[in-house]
Short mmCIF file of C-alpha atoms in Angstrom, two decimals:
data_model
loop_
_atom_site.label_atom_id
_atom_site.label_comp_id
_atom_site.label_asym_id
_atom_site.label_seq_id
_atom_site.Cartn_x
_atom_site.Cartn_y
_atom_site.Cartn_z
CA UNK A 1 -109.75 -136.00 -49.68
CA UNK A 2 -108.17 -138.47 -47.53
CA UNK A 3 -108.06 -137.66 -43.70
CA UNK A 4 -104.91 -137.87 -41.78
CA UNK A 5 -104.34 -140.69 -39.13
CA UNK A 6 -104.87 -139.39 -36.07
CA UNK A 7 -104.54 -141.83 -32.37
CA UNK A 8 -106.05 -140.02 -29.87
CA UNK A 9 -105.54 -141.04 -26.03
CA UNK A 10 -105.49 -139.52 -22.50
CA UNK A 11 -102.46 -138.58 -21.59
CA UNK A 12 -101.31 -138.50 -25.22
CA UNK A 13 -98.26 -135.85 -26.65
CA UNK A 14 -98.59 -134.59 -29.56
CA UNK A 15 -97.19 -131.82 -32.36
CA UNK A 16 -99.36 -130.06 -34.38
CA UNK A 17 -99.58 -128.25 -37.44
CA UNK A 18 -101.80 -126.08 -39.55
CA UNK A 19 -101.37 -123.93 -42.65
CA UNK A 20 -103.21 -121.19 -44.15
CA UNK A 21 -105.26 -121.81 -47.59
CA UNK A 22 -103.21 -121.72 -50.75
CA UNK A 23 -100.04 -121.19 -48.50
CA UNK A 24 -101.41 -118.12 -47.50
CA UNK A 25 -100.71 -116.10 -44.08
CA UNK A 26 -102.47 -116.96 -41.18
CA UNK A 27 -101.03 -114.41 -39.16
CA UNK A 28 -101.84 -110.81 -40.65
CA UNK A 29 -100.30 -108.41 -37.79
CA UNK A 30 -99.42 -108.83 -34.32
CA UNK A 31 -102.67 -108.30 -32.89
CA UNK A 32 -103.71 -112.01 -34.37
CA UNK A 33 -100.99 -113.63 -32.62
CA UNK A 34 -102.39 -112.31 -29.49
CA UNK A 35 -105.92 -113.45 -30.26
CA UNK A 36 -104.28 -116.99 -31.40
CA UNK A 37 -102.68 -117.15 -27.77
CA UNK A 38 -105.48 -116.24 -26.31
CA UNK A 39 -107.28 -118.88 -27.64
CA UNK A 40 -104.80 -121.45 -26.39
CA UNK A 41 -105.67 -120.36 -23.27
CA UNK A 42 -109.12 -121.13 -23.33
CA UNK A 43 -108.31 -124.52 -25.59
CA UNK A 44 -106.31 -125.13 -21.92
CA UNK A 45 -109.29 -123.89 -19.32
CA UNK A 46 -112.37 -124.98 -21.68
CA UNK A 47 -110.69 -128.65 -22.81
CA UNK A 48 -107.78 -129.21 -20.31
CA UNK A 49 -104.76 -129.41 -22.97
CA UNK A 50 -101.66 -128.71 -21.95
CA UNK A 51 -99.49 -126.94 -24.57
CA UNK A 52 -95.44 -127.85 -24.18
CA UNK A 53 -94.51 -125.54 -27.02
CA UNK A 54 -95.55 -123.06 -30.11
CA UNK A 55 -94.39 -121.33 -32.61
CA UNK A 56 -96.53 -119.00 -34.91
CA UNK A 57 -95.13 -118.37 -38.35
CA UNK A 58 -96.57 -115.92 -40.89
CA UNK A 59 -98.32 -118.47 -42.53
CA UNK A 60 -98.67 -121.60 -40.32
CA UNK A 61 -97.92 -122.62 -36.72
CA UNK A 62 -96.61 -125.40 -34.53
CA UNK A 63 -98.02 -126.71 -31.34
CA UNK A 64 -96.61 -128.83 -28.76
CA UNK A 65 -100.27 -130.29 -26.86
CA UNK A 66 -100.77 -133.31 -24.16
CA UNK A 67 -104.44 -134.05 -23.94
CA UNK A 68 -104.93 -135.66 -20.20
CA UNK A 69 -108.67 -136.70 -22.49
CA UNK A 70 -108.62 -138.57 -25.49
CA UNK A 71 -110.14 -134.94 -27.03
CA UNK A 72 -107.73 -133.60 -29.13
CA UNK A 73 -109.88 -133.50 -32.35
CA UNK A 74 -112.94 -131.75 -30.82
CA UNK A 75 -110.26 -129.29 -29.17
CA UNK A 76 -108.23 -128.04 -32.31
CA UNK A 77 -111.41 -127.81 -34.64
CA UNK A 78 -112.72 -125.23 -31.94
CA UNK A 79 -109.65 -123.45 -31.86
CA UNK A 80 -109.19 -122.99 -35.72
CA UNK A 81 -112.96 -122.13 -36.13
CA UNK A 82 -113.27 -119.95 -33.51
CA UNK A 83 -109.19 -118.18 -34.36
CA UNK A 84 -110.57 -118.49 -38.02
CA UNK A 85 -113.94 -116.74 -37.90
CA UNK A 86 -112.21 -113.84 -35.24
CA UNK A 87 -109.90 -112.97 -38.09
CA UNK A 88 -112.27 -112.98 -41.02
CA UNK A 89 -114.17 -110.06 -39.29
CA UNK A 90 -111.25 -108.45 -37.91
CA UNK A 91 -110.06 -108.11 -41.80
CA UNK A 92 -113.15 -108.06 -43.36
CA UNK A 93 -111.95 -111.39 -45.59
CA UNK A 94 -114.38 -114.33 -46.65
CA UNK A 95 -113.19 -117.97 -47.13
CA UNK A 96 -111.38 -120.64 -45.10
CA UNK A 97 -108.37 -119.25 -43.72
CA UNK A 98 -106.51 -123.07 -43.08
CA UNK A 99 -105.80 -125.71 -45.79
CA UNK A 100 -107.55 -128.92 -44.86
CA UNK A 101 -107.49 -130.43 -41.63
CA UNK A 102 -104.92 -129.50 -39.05
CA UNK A 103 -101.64 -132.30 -38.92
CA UNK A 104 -100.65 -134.19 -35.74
CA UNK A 105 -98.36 -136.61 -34.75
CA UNK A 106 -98.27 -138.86 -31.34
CA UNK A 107 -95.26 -138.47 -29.61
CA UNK A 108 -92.94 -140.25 -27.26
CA UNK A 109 -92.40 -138.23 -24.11
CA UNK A 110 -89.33 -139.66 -22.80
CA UNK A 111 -87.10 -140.03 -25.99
CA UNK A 112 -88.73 -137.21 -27.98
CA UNK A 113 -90.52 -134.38 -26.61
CA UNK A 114 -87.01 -132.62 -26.09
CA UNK A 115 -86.29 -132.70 -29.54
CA UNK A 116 -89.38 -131.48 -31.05
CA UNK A 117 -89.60 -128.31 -28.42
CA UNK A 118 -86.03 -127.39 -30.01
CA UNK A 119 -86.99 -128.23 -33.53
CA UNK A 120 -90.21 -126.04 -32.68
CA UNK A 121 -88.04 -123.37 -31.37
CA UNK A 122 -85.73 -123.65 -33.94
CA UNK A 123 -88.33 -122.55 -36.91
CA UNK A 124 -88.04 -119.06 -36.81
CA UNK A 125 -83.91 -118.91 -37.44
CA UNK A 126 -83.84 -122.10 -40.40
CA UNK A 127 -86.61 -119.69 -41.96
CA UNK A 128 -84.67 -116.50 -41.81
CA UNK A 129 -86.82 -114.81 -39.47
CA UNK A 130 -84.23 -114.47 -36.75
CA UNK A 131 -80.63 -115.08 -36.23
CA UNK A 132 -81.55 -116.14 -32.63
CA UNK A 133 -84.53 -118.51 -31.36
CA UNK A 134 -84.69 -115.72 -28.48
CA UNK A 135 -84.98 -112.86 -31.08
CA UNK A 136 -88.38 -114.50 -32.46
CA UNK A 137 -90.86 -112.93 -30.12
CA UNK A 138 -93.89 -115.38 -30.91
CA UNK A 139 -92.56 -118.79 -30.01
CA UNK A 140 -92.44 -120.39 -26.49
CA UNK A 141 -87.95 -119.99 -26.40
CA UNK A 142 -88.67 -116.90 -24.17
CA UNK A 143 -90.56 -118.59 -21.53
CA UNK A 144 -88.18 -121.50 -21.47
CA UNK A 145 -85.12 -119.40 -21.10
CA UNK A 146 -86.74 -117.38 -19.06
CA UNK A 147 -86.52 -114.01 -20.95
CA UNK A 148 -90.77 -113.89 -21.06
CA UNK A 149 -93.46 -114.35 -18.69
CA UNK A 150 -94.74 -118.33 -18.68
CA UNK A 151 -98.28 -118.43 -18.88
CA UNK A 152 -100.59 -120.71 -17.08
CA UNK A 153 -101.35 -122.73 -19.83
CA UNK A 154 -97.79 -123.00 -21.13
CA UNK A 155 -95.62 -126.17 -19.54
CA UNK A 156 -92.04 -125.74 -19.52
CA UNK A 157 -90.97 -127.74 -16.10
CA UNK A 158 -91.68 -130.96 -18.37
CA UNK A 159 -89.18 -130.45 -20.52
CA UNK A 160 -86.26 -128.26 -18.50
CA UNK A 161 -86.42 -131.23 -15.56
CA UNK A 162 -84.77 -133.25 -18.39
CA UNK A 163 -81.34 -130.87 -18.14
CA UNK A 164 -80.74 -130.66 -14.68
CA UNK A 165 -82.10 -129.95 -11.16
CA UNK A 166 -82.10 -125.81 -10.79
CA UNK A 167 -83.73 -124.14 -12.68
CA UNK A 168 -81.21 -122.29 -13.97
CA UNK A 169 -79.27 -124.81 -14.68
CA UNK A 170 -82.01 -126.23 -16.94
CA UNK A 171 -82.45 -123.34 -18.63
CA UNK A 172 -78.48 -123.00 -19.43
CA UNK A 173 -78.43 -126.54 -20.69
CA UNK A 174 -81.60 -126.11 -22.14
CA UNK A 175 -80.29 -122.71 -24.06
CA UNK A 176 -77.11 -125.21 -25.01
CA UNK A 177 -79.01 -127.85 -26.46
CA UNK A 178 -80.98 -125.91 -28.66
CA UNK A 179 -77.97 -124.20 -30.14
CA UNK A 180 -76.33 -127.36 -30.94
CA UNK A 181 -79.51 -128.64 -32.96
CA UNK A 182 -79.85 -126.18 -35.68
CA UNK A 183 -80.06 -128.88 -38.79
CA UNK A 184 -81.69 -131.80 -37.10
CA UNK A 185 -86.03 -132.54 -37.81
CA UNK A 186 -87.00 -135.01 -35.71
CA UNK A 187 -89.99 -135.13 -37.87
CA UNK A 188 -88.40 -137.59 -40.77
CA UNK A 189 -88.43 -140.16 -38.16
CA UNK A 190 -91.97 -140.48 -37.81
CA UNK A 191 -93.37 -143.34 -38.80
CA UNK A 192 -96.57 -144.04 -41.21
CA UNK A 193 -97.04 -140.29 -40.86
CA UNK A 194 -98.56 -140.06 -37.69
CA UNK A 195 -95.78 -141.53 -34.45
CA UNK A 196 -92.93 -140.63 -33.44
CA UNK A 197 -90.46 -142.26 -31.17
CA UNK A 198 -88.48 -145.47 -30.22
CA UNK A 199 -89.75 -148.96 -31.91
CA UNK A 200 -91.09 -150.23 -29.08
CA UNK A 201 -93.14 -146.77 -28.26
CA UNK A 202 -94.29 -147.27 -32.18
CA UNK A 203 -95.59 -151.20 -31.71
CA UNK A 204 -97.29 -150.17 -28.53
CA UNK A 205 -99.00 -147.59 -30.94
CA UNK A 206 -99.54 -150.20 -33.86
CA UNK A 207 -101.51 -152.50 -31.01
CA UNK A 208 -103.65 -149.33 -30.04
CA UNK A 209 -104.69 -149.12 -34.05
CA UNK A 210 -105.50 -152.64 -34.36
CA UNK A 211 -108.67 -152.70 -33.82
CA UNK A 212 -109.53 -149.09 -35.04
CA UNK A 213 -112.64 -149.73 -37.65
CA UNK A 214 -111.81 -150.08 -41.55
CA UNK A 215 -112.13 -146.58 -42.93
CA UNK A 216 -111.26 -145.94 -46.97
CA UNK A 217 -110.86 -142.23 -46.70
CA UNK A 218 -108.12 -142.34 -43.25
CA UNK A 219 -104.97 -142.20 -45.20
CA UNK A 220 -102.31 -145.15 -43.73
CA UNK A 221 -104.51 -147.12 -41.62
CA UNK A 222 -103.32 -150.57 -43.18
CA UNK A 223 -99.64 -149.94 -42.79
CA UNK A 224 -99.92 -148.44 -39.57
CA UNK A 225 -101.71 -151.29 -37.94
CA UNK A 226 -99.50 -154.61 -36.84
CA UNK A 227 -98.82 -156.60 -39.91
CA UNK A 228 -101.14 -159.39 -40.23
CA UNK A 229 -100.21 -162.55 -42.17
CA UNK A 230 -101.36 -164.45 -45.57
CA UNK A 231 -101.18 -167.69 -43.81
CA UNK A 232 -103.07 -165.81 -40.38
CA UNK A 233 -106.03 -164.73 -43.08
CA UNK A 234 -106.18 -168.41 -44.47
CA UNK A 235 -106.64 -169.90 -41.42
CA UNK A 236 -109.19 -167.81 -40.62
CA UNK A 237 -111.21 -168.61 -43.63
CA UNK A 238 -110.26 -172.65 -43.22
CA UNK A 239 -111.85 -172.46 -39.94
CA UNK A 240 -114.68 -170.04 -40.35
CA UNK A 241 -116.34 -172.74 -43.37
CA UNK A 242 -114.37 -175.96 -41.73
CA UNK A 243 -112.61 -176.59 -45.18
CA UNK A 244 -109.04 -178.18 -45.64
CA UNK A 245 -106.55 -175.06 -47.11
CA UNK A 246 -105.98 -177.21 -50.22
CA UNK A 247 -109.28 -176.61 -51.21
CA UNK A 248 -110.11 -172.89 -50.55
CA UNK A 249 -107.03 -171.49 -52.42
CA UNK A 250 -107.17 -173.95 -55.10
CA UNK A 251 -107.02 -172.39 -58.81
CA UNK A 252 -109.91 -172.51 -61.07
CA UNK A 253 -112.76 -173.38 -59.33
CA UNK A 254 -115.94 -171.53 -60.05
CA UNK A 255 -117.60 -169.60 -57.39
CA UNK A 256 -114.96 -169.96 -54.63
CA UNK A 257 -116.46 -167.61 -52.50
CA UNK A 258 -114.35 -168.21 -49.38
CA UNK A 259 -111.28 -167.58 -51.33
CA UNK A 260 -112.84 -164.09 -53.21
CA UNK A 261 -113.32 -163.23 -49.52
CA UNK A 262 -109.67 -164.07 -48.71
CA UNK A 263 -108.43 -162.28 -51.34
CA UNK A 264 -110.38 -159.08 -50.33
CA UNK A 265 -109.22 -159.78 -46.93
CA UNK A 266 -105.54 -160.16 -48.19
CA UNK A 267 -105.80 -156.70 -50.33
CA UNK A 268 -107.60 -154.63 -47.42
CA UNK A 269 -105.28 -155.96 -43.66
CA UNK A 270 -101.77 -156.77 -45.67
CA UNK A 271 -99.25 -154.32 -47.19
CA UNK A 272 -98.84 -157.68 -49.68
CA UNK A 273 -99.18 -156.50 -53.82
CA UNK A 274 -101.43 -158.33 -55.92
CA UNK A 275 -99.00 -159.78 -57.44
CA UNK A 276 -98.10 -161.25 -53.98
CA UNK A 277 -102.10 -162.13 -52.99
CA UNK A 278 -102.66 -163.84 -56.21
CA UNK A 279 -99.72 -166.23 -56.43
CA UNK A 280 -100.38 -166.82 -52.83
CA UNK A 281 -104.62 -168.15 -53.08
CA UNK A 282 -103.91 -170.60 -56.31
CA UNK A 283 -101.37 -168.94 -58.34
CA UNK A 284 -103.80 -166.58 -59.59
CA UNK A 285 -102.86 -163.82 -61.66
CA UNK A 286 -103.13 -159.89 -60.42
CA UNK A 287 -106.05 -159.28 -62.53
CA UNK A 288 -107.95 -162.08 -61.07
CA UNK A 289 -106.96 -161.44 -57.64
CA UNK A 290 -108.21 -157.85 -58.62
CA UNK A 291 -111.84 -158.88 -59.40
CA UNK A 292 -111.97 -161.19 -56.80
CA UNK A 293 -111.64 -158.25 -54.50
CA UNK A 294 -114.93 -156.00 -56.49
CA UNK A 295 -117.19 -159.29 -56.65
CA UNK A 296 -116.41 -159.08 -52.55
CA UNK A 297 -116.76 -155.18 -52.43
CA UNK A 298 -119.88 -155.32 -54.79
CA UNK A 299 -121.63 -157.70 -52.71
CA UNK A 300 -120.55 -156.08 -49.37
CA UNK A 301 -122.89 -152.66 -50.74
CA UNK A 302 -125.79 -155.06 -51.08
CA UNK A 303 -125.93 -157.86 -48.40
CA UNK A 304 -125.31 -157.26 -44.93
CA UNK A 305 -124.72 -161.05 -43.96
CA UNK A 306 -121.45 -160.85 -46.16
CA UNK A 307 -120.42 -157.50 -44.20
CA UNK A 308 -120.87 -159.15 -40.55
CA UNK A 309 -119.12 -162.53 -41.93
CA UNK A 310 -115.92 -160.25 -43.05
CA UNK A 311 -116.46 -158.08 -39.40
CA UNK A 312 -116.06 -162.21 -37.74
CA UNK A 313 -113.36 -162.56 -39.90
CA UNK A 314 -111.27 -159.27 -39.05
CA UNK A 315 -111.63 -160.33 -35.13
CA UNK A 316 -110.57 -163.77 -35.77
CA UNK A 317 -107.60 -162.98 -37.32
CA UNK A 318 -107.04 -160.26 -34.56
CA UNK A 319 -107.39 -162.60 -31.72
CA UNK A 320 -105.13 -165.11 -33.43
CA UNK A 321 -102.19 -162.75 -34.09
CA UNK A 322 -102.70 -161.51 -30.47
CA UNK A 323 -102.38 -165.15 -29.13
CA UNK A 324 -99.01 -165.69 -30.96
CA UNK A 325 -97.53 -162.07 -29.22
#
């Protein structure tokens, strides 16, 4: 099963999600809700998180989390194994209790975080569970409004210093803004699954995946990174075995090895189809292009020479596409 992309940084925002097995509940009375917030609490004193936000449904939740350390992975696997294991022996059950991994997307602060702690808040009235964000006792609304306690670990300031200078003028306007939101997600803006926020805050995030390591099973790696040219991979090749381009895409030459490598290249850092790849190195059609790219991965499982010349290769073509920014 393909893992999510995740970009973890210091200082990074993020919403989370997680949802029980089979779409079952995660939450079986009140008394797990309290032992999930407790465990946020500790998730803030044992790995420094910060939560902006949460909501606990019956059978998922949503959490609003800055990580001042690039930890976020290590810090949610603790909290849904320890939460996890606490309510298997509270209720006597066996078995996982979440579905897969938990989901998180990087967020920009200054054009987003607003939005998502009212979409957050919003949850519990666009499922039916209350007419009123403050009638749903298990989010953060409460806190914000300031009908509940805030607890330590909770940030609202963050947010509320966005509508005004008092505080409760912040939390009118805040109260204001959340009723006038009721049908927008800003979730269906995220792009490639994982980001969230204005173009320029999603190329800053594209430059921080660039040089993330080649991994099959991390679903939307390739079209998350910056896009990376047919004519950028070329070059790289023409240079790497000082040959003229002519001659490493032409057609029908046996045992052009530099241009099986370009192809695999092509197929594995471009969003380009076969179709695209093979018309590009000689006019070749997809099926060719297509075994081109197993003679490449076939070798790559047997010599490691051919699996540090493609590592060279990814650089170069990094360093070049930085140079032309």
């Amino acid at each position: 099963m393909a893992r999510p992309l995740r970009l973890e940084l210091a200082g990074g925002y993020y919403h989370l999600t997680a949802r029980g097995v089979g779409r079952q509940p995660i939450f079986f009375d009140d008394a797990d809700r309290e032992e999930f917030l407790k465990r946020l609490a500790e998730v803030h004193e044992g790995w420094g998180a910060v939560f902006h936000g949460y909501c606990l449904m019956l059978n998922h939740y949503h959490l609003e989390v800055e990580t001042p350390q690039a930890n976020l992975s290590r810090a949610m696997q603790w909290l849904n194994q320890v939460y996890a294991s606490r309510v298997n022996l509270r209720h006597r059950r066996v078995g996982h209790l979440f579905q897969g991994r938990f989901k998180c997307v990087l967020v920009e602060k200054d054009s987003h975080l607003c939005l998502l702690t009212r979409y957050i808040h919003l949850n519990p009235v666009r499922a039916g569970l209350a007419r009123r964000p403050e009638d749903y006792a298990w989010s953060s609304y409460g806190a914000y409004v300031g009908l509940r306690r805030c607890p330590g670990w909770l940030d609202v300031r963050t947010t509320l210093e966005m509508f005004g200078k008092s505080v409760s003028e912040q939390r009118r306007r805040y109260r204001e803004f959340v009723e006038e939101g009721t049908a927008q997600d800003p979730l269906k803006e995220m792009v490639f699954g994982a980001v969230l926020g204005t173009e320029k805050f999603v190329e800053w995030a594209r430059e921080k995946l660039r040089d993330r390591r080649e991994d099959a099973e991390v679903s939307g790696l390739v079209k998350a990174r910056p896009e990376v040219s047919l004519d950028a991979i070329c070059s790289a090749v023409c240079k790497e075995v000082k040959s003229e381009e002519s001659a490493v895409r032409a057609r029908g030459r046996r045992g052009n090895e530099t241009r099986d490598v370009g192809i695999y290249l092509s197929r594995e850092h471009t969003n380009h189809s076969l179709e695209a790849i093979g018309a590009y190195w000689g006019g070749i059609r997809p099926s060719a292009a297509s075994l081109a790219c197993k003679r490449v991965e076939t070798r790559l499982g047997k010599e490691s020479a051919l699996r540090r010349r493609i590592a060279s290769l990814v650089r170069g073509v990094a360093e070049d596409q930085r140079s032309k920014m």
